[in-house]
Amino acid sequence: MTRTEEFEELRPLLFSIAYRLLGSVSEAEDAVQEAWLRYDASPTQPRSTKAFLSATVTRISIDVLRSARVRREQYVGEWFPEPLLTDPYQDPERSAELADSLSMAALLLLERLSPLERAVFVLRDVFTYSFPDIAATVGRSEAACRQLAVRARRHMHDGRPRFDTDRKERDELAERFFTAFREGNLDDLHQLLAPDTQLIGDSGGKAPRAARPITGADNVARLLTHLSPHLTHTHITIEPHEINGHPGAILRDHNDHVINTWTLDILDGRIQTIRLVNNPDKLHHLGPVANPWTINQQTHPSHQRNP
């Protein structure tokens, strides 16, 4: 097997590691490409290509995380990961763990960890790498890595989100929700939302956004009912799609350009959280992106441009 073939075989795993560390499709793809360049330039063949490439993409991702700290602290409004439609790495024996670690709620928890804690947690608890391999990757002793893992697990466990596990039921509820949204059915929307549900948007200052999260079934249902007629008027379509392992949708304009993505957290048969990624910079990997300000003027003609 050639180096290129070995790398391509491992590419899905490398991307999955990098995405969980970075929360960015574009940055994960860049990290994987950089790992390939370093592997291709290596004068010797490593004993384990998987170990070498996994360590390389992890180190690259840690460096990116450290440089991104200031940028994310200065980010305008809520910060969400770039939406991922499909995880390229599949392991039937760990499908539940992989899906849980991909959710937006879990990725937001990972954001609160230090880069080293995040790397150790992802490698150990998500991808089951050994502590000797992790220690060699992050440049710490095995004992230090075990301590990092304990701290990371404690934090992740304390904030661990819970979701309905029956995928069929989740998908059916999501379908009912988006149908009610299209139809502007206030009663149906209210029944599908948890009493303390939240609707939160990530615009990064580059798209219209609410001043703060919308909280409560009443407020969220009324907002969605208000928006519903504009979907038909402006020919906006709702394309149901699994996003980050959970039910969601891509909204597109009349030119089939992406407006934003919606992701639903569902528990006990109700929608707990609705997350909208509106920042156009986070949507380009999904296809051509609509101008969010134009869409806002079409749906709210009396509103002024105000990020």
Short mmCIF file of C-alpha atoms in Angstrom, two decimals:
data_model
loop_
_atom_site.label_atom_id
_atom_site.label_comp_id
_atom_site.label_asym_id
_atom_site.label_seq_id
_atom_site.Cartn_x
_atom_site.Cartn_y
_atom_site.Cartn_z
CA MET A 1 0.00 0.00 0.00
CA THR A 2 1.37 3.43 -0.95
CA ARG A 3 1.60 6.35 1.45
CA THR A 4 -1.24 8.05 -0.36
CA GLU A 5 -3.45 4.97 0.01
CA GLU A 6 -2.60 4.63 3.70
CA PHE A 7 -3.41 8.27 4.30
CA GLU A 8 -6.71 8.16 2.42
CA GLU A 9 -7.74 5.11 4.42
CA LEU A 10 -7.13 7.04 7.64
CA ARG A 11 -8.51 10.39 6.45
CA PRO A 12 -12.03 9.87 7.95
CA LEU A 13 -10.55 9.13 11.39
CA LEU A 14 -8.16 12.08 11.20
CA PHE A 15 -10.94 14.49 10.22
CA SER A 16 -13.18 13.20 13.01
CA ILE A 17 -10.46 13.77 15.60
CA ALA A 18 -9.66 17.25 14.28
CA TYR A 19 -13.31 18.31 14.05
CA ARG A 20 -14.04 17.34 17.64
CA LEU A 21 -10.98 19.25 18.77
CA LEU A 22 -11.64 22.36 16.68
CA GLY A 23 -15.40 22.51 16.14
CA SER A 24 -14.71 23.73 12.62
CA VAL A 25 -15.06 21.84 9.36
CA SER A 26 -12.68 24.15 7.49
CA GLU A 27 -10.02 24.14 10.22
CA ALA A 28 -10.29 20.36 10.58
CA GLU A 29 -9.80 19.91 6.84
CA ASP A 30 -6.76 22.22 6.97
CA ALA A 31 -5.31 20.24 9.90
CA VAL A 32 -5.74 16.96 8.02
CA GLN A 33 -4.08 18.42 4.92
CA GLU A 34 -1.16 19.69 6.99
CA ALA A 35 -0.80 16.24 8.57
CA TRP A 36 -0.57 14.75 5.08
CA LEU A 37 2.13 17.21 4.05
CA ARG A 38 4.22 16.34 7.11
CA TYR A 39 3.70 12.61 6.56
CA ASP A 40 4.57 12.88 2.87
CA ALA A 41 7.71 14.86 3.69
CA SER A 42 8.89 12.44 6.38
CA PRO A 43 12.10 10.71 5.20
CA THR A 44 11.30 7.51 7.11
CA GLN A 45 8.22 5.34 7.29
CA PRO A 46 6.74 5.36 10.82
CA ARG A 47 6.18 2.01 12.54
CA SER A 48 2.50 2.84 12.84
CA THR A 49 1.04 5.17 10.23
CA LYS A 50 -2.17 5.50 12.26
CA ALA A 51 -0.30 6.52 15.42
CA PHE A 52 1.92 8.96 13.52
CA LEU A 53 -0.92 10.67 11.67
CA SER A 54 -3.25 10.74 14.70
CA ALA A 55 -0.51 12.34 16.79
CA THR A 56 0.33 14.81 14.04
CA VAL A 57 -3.24 15.98 13.43
CA THR A 58 -3.81 16.26 17.20
CA ARG A 59 -0.71 18.43 17.71
CA ILE A 60 -1.69 20.65 14.80
CA SER A 61 -5.19 21.00 16.25
CA ILE A 62 -3.85 21.86 19.71
CA ASP A 63 -1.76 24.65 18.17
CA VAL A 64 -4.82 25.97 16.30
CA LEU A 65 -6.91 25.84 19.49
CA ARG A 66 -4.35 27.86 21.40
CA SER A 67 -4.22 30.52 18.70
CA ALA A 68 -8.01 30.59 18.45
CA ARG A 69 -8.58 31.33 22.15
CA VAL A 70 -8.41 35.10 21.79
CA ARG A 71 -10.51 35.10 18.62
CA ARG A 72 -13.26 33.12 20.31
CA GLU A 73 -13.20 35.29 23.40
CA GLN A 74 -13.76 38.29 21.13
CA TYR A 75 -16.47 36.56 19.09
CA VAL A 76 -19.69 38.58 18.78
CA GLY A 77 -22.56 36.79 20.52
CA GLU A 78 -22.95 33.04 20.93
CA TRP A 79 -20.31 30.77 19.36
CA PHE A 80 -21.42 27.43 17.89
CA PRO A 81 -19.40 24.80 16.02
CA GLU A 82 -19.62 24.72 12.25
CA PRO A 83 -22.52 22.37 11.42
CA LEU A 84 -21.46 18.91 10.27
CA LEU A 85 -23.89 16.87 8.20
CA THR A 86 -22.08 13.53 8.20
CA ASP A 87 -19.26 12.16 10.32
CA PRO A 88 -16.96 10.37 7.85
CA TYR A 89 -15.60 8.02 10.53
CA GLN A 90 -17.82 5.14 11.57
CA ASP A 91 -17.23 2.48 14.21
CA PRO A 92 -20.30 0.25 14.79
CA GLU A 93 -18.99 -0.80 18.21
CA ARG A 94 -18.79 2.82 19.40
CA SER A 95 -21.55 4.46 17.38
CA ALA A 96 -23.35 5.82 20.48
CA GLU A 97 -20.21 7.40 21.95
CA LEU A 98 -19.24 8.89 18.59
CA ALA A 99 -22.71 10.36 18.07
CA ASP A 100 -22.85 11.85 21.58
CA SER A 101 -19.43 13.44 21.20
CA LEU A 102 -20.51 15.04 17.91
CA SER A 103 -23.54 16.89 19.26
CA MET A 104 -23.37 20.67 19.44
CA ALA A 105 -24.06 20.52 23.17
CA ALA A 106 -21.07 18.21 23.74
CA LEU A 107 -18.79 20.28 21.50
CA LEU A 108 -19.76 23.40 23.45
CA LEU A 109 -18.76 21.63 26.67
CA LEU A 110 -15.43 20.68 25.11
CA GLU A 111 -14.88 24.38 24.37
CA ARG A 112 -14.58 25.01 28.12
CA LEU A 113 -11.65 22.61 28.48
CA SER A 114 -8.03 23.56 28.01
CA PRO A 115 -6.54 22.43 24.68
CA LEU A 116 -4.63 19.59 26.40
CA GLU A 117 -7.67 18.44 28.39
CA ARG A 118 -9.72 18.48 25.22
CA ALA A 119 -7.14 16.48 23.27
CA VAL A 120 -6.74 13.87 26.02
CA PHE A 121 -10.50 13.48 26.44
CA VAL A 122 -11.18 13.14 22.72
CA LEU A 123 -8.36 10.65 22.13
CA ARG A 124 -9.11 8.56 25.22
CA ASP A 125 -12.86 8.67 25.78
CA VAL A 126 -14.06 9.07 22.22
CA PHE A 127 -11.47 7.18 20.18
CA THR A 128 -10.04 4.86 22.92
CA TYR A 129 -6.33 5.57 22.34
CA SER A 130 -3.99 4.18 24.97
CA PHE A 131 -2.44 6.48 27.57
CA PRO A 132 1.12 5.73 26.34
CA ASP A 133 0.10 6.85 22.83
CA ILE A 134 -1.69 9.92 24.20
CA ALA A 135 1.31 10.85 26.35
CA ALA A 136 3.61 10.66 23.33
CA THR A 137 1.16 12.76 21.32
CA VAL A 138 0.74 15.66 23.77
CA GLY A 139 4.24 15.56 25.26
CA ARG A 140 3.17 14.83 28.84
CA SER A 141 3.75 11.87 31.14
CA GLU A 142 1.16 9.10 31.35
CA ALA A 143 0.38 10.14 34.92
CA ALA A 144 -0.22 13.73 33.80
CA CYS A 145 -2.47 12.54 30.96
CA ARG A 146 -4.51 10.44 33.40
CA GLN A 147 -5.00 13.53 35.57
CA LEU A 148 -6.01 15.56 32.54
CA ALA A 149 -8.49 12.84 31.60
CA VAL A 150 -10.01 12.81 35.11
CA ARG A 151 -10.48 16.59 35.11
CA ALA A 152 -11.96 16.56 31.62
CA ARG A 153 -14.33 13.69 32.42
CA ARG A 154 -15.53 15.42 35.59
CA HIS A 155 -16.32 18.58 33.67
CA MET A 156 -17.98 16.73 30.81
CA HIS A 157 -20.00 14.56 33.21
CA ASP A 158 -21.20 17.54 35.27
CA GLY A 159 -22.52 19.31 32.19
CA ARG A 160 -23.31 16.28 30.07
CA PRO A 161 -26.42 16.87 27.98
CA ARG A 162 -29.14 14.25 27.87
CA PHE A 163 -31.04 13.42 24.71
CA ASP A 164 -33.81 11.06 23.66
CA THR A 165 -32.05 7.99 22.33
CA ASP A 166 -34.79 6.63 20.05
CA ARG A 167 -33.76 8.03 16.68
CA LYS A 168 -37.07 7.24 15.00
CA GLU A 169 -39.04 9.13 17.67
CA ARG A 170 -36.64 12.08 17.49
CA ASP A 171 -36.95 12.26 13.71
CA GLU A 172 -40.74 12.07 13.84
CA LEU A 173 -40.90 14.86 16.42
CA ALA A 174 -38.54 17.00 14.33
CA GLU A 175 -40.73 16.43 11.26
CA ARG A 176 -43.81 17.54 13.22
CA PHE A 177 -41.94 20.60 14.45
CA PHE A 178 -40.85 21.78 11.01
CA THR A 179 -44.33 21.09 9.61
CA ALA A 180 -45.86 23.20 12.37
CA PHE A 181 -43.29 25.91 11.68
CA ARG A 182 -44.09 25.97 7.95
CA GLU A 183 -47.83 26.12 8.69
CA GLY A 184 -47.51 28.66 11.49
CA ASN A 185 -49.47 26.36 13.80
CA LEU A 186 -49.06 27.99 17.22
CA ASP A 187 -50.79 25.22 19.20
CA ASP A 188 -48.72 22.43 17.66
CA LEU A 189 -45.49 24.35 18.15
CA HIS A 190 -46.33 25.02 21.78
CA GLN A 191 -47.01 21.33 22.42
CA LEU A 192 -43.69 20.29 20.88
CA LEU A 193 -41.56 22.71 22.90
CA ALA A 194 -40.35 22.15 26.46
CA PRO A 195 -41.60 24.84 28.88
CA ASP A 196 -38.08 26.30 29.23
CA THR A 197 -36.99 25.74 25.64
CA GLN A 198 -34.42 28.12 24.17
CA LEU A 199 -33.84 29.40 20.64
CA ILE A 200 -30.25 30.61 20.25
CA GLY A 201 -28.50 31.97 17.18
CA ASP A 202 -24.82 32.27 16.20
CA SER A 203 -24.25 35.20 13.85
CA GLY A 204 -20.72 36.30 14.75
CA GLY A 205 -21.84 39.83 13.96
CA LYS A 206 -22.08 38.87 10.28
CA ALA A 207 -25.81 38.17 10.12
CA PRO A 208 -28.93 39.48 11.86
CA ARG A 209 -29.40 38.05 15.33
CA ALA A 210 -31.63 38.39 18.37
CA ALA A 211 -30.17 40.49 21.16
CA ARG A 212 -30.31 37.46 23.46
CA PRO A 213 -31.60 33.86 23.42
CA ILE A 214 -35.38 33.52 23.19
CA THR A 215 -36.55 31.52 26.20
CA GLY A 216 -39.82 29.77 27.00
CA ALA A 217 -42.25 27.77 24.87
CA ASP A 218 -44.64 30.72 24.62
CA ASN A 219 -42.05 33.17 23.31
CA VAL A 220 -40.38 30.72 20.93
CA ALA A 221 -43.69 29.46 19.50
CA ARG A 222 -44.94 33.01 18.91
CA LEU A 223 -41.69 34.03 17.22
CA LEU A 224 -41.82 31.03 14.89
CA THR A 225 -45.48 31.68 14.10
CA HIS A 226 -44.60 35.28 13.26
CA LEU A 227 -41.83 34.13 10.89
CA SER A 228 -43.87 31.41 9.20
CA PRO A 229 -45.75 33.51 6.59
CA HIS A 230 -42.45 34.96 5.37
CA LEU A 231 -41.19 31.49 4.44
CA THR A 232 -43.83 31.21 1.73
CA HIS A 233 -43.63 34.87 0.74
CA THR A 234 -39.87 34.73 0.14
CA HIS A 235 -39.82 31.11 -1.13
CA ILE A 236 -37.60 29.87 1.69
CA THR A 237 -37.44 26.08 1.88
CA ILE A 238 -36.79 23.91 4.92
CA GLU A 239 -34.63 20.90 4.10
CA PRO A 240 -34.73 18.39 7.00
CA HIS A 241 -31.28 17.01 7.68
CA GLU A 242 -29.39 15.35 10.49
CA ILE A 243 -26.81 17.84 11.78
CA ASN A 244 -24.09 16.89 14.25
CA GLY A 245 -25.89 13.62 14.83
CA HIS A 246 -29.21 15.24 15.76
CA PRO A 247 -32.39 16.24 13.93
CA GLY A 248 -32.20 19.56 12.17
CA ALA A 249 -32.64 21.36 8.90
CA ILE A 250 -30.98 23.59 6.34
CA LEU A 251 -32.95 26.65 5.28
CA ARG A 252 -32.41 27.76 1.69
CA ASP A 253 -33.55 30.76 -0.35
CA HIS A 254 -35.26 30.71 -3.75
CA ASN A 255 -31.83 30.28 -5.42
CA ASP A 256 -31.14 27.20 -3.28
CA HIS A 257 -28.49 29.15 -1.35
CA VAL A 258 -27.96 28.29 2.31
CA ILE A 259 -29.48 30.78 4.78
CA ASN A 260 -28.73 28.95 8.03
CA THR A 261 -28.92 25.61 9.81
CA TRP A 262 -31.21 24.57 12.66
CA THR A 263 -30.33 21.84 15.16
CA LEU A 264 -32.76 20.43 17.73
CA ASP A 265 -31.94 18.98 21.15
CA ILE A 266 -34.79 16.65 22.12
CA LEU A 267 -35.49 15.14 25.55
CA ASP A 268 -38.61 13.50 27.01
CA GLY A 269 -40.47 14.02 23.76
CA ARG A 270 -40.01 17.80 23.75
CA ILE A 271 -37.59 20.17 22.05
CA GLN A 272 -35.24 21.60 24.67
CA THR A 273 -32.96 23.77 22.53
CA ILE A 274 -33.02 25.12 18.98
CA ARG A 275 -29.63 26.27 17.71
CA LEU A 276 -29.33 28.38 14.56
CA VAL A 277 -26.00 28.86 12.82
CA ASN A 278 -26.44 32.12 10.89
CA ASN A 279 -22.80 33.18 10.48
CA PRO A 280 -22.19 32.81 6.72
CA ASP A 281 -18.51 32.06 7.35
CA LYS A 282 -19.57 28.78 8.96
CA LEU A 283 -21.83 27.64 6.12
CA HIS A 284 -19.70 27.68 2.95
CA HIS A 285 -18.91 23.94 3.17
CA LEU A 286 -22.66 23.31 2.68
CA GLY A 287 -22.82 25.10 -0.67
CA PRO A 288 -23.44 28.65 -1.95
CA VAL A 289 -24.50 30.92 0.91
CA ALA A 290 -27.27 33.52 0.77
CA ASN A 291 -26.76 37.14 1.77
CA PRO A 292 -28.22 37.15 5.31
CA TRP A 293 -28.96 40.88 5.27
CA THR A 294 -31.02 40.57 2.09
CA ILE A 295 -32.98 37.70 3.60
CA ASN A 296 -33.57 39.73 6.75
CA GLN A 297 -34.90 42.70 4.75
CA GLN A 298 -37.25 40.39 2.86
CA THR A 299 -38.63 38.78 6.01
CA HIS A 300 -38.52 41.94 8.17
CA PRO A 301 -38.89 44.83 5.71
CA SER A 302 -39.31 47.37 8.52
CA HIS A 303 -36.14 46.31 10.36
CA GLN A 304 -32.87 48.18 10.05
CA ARG A 305 -29.57 46.43 9.49
CA ASN A 306 -28.27 45.83 13.01
CA PRO A 307 -25.86 42.99 13.77
#
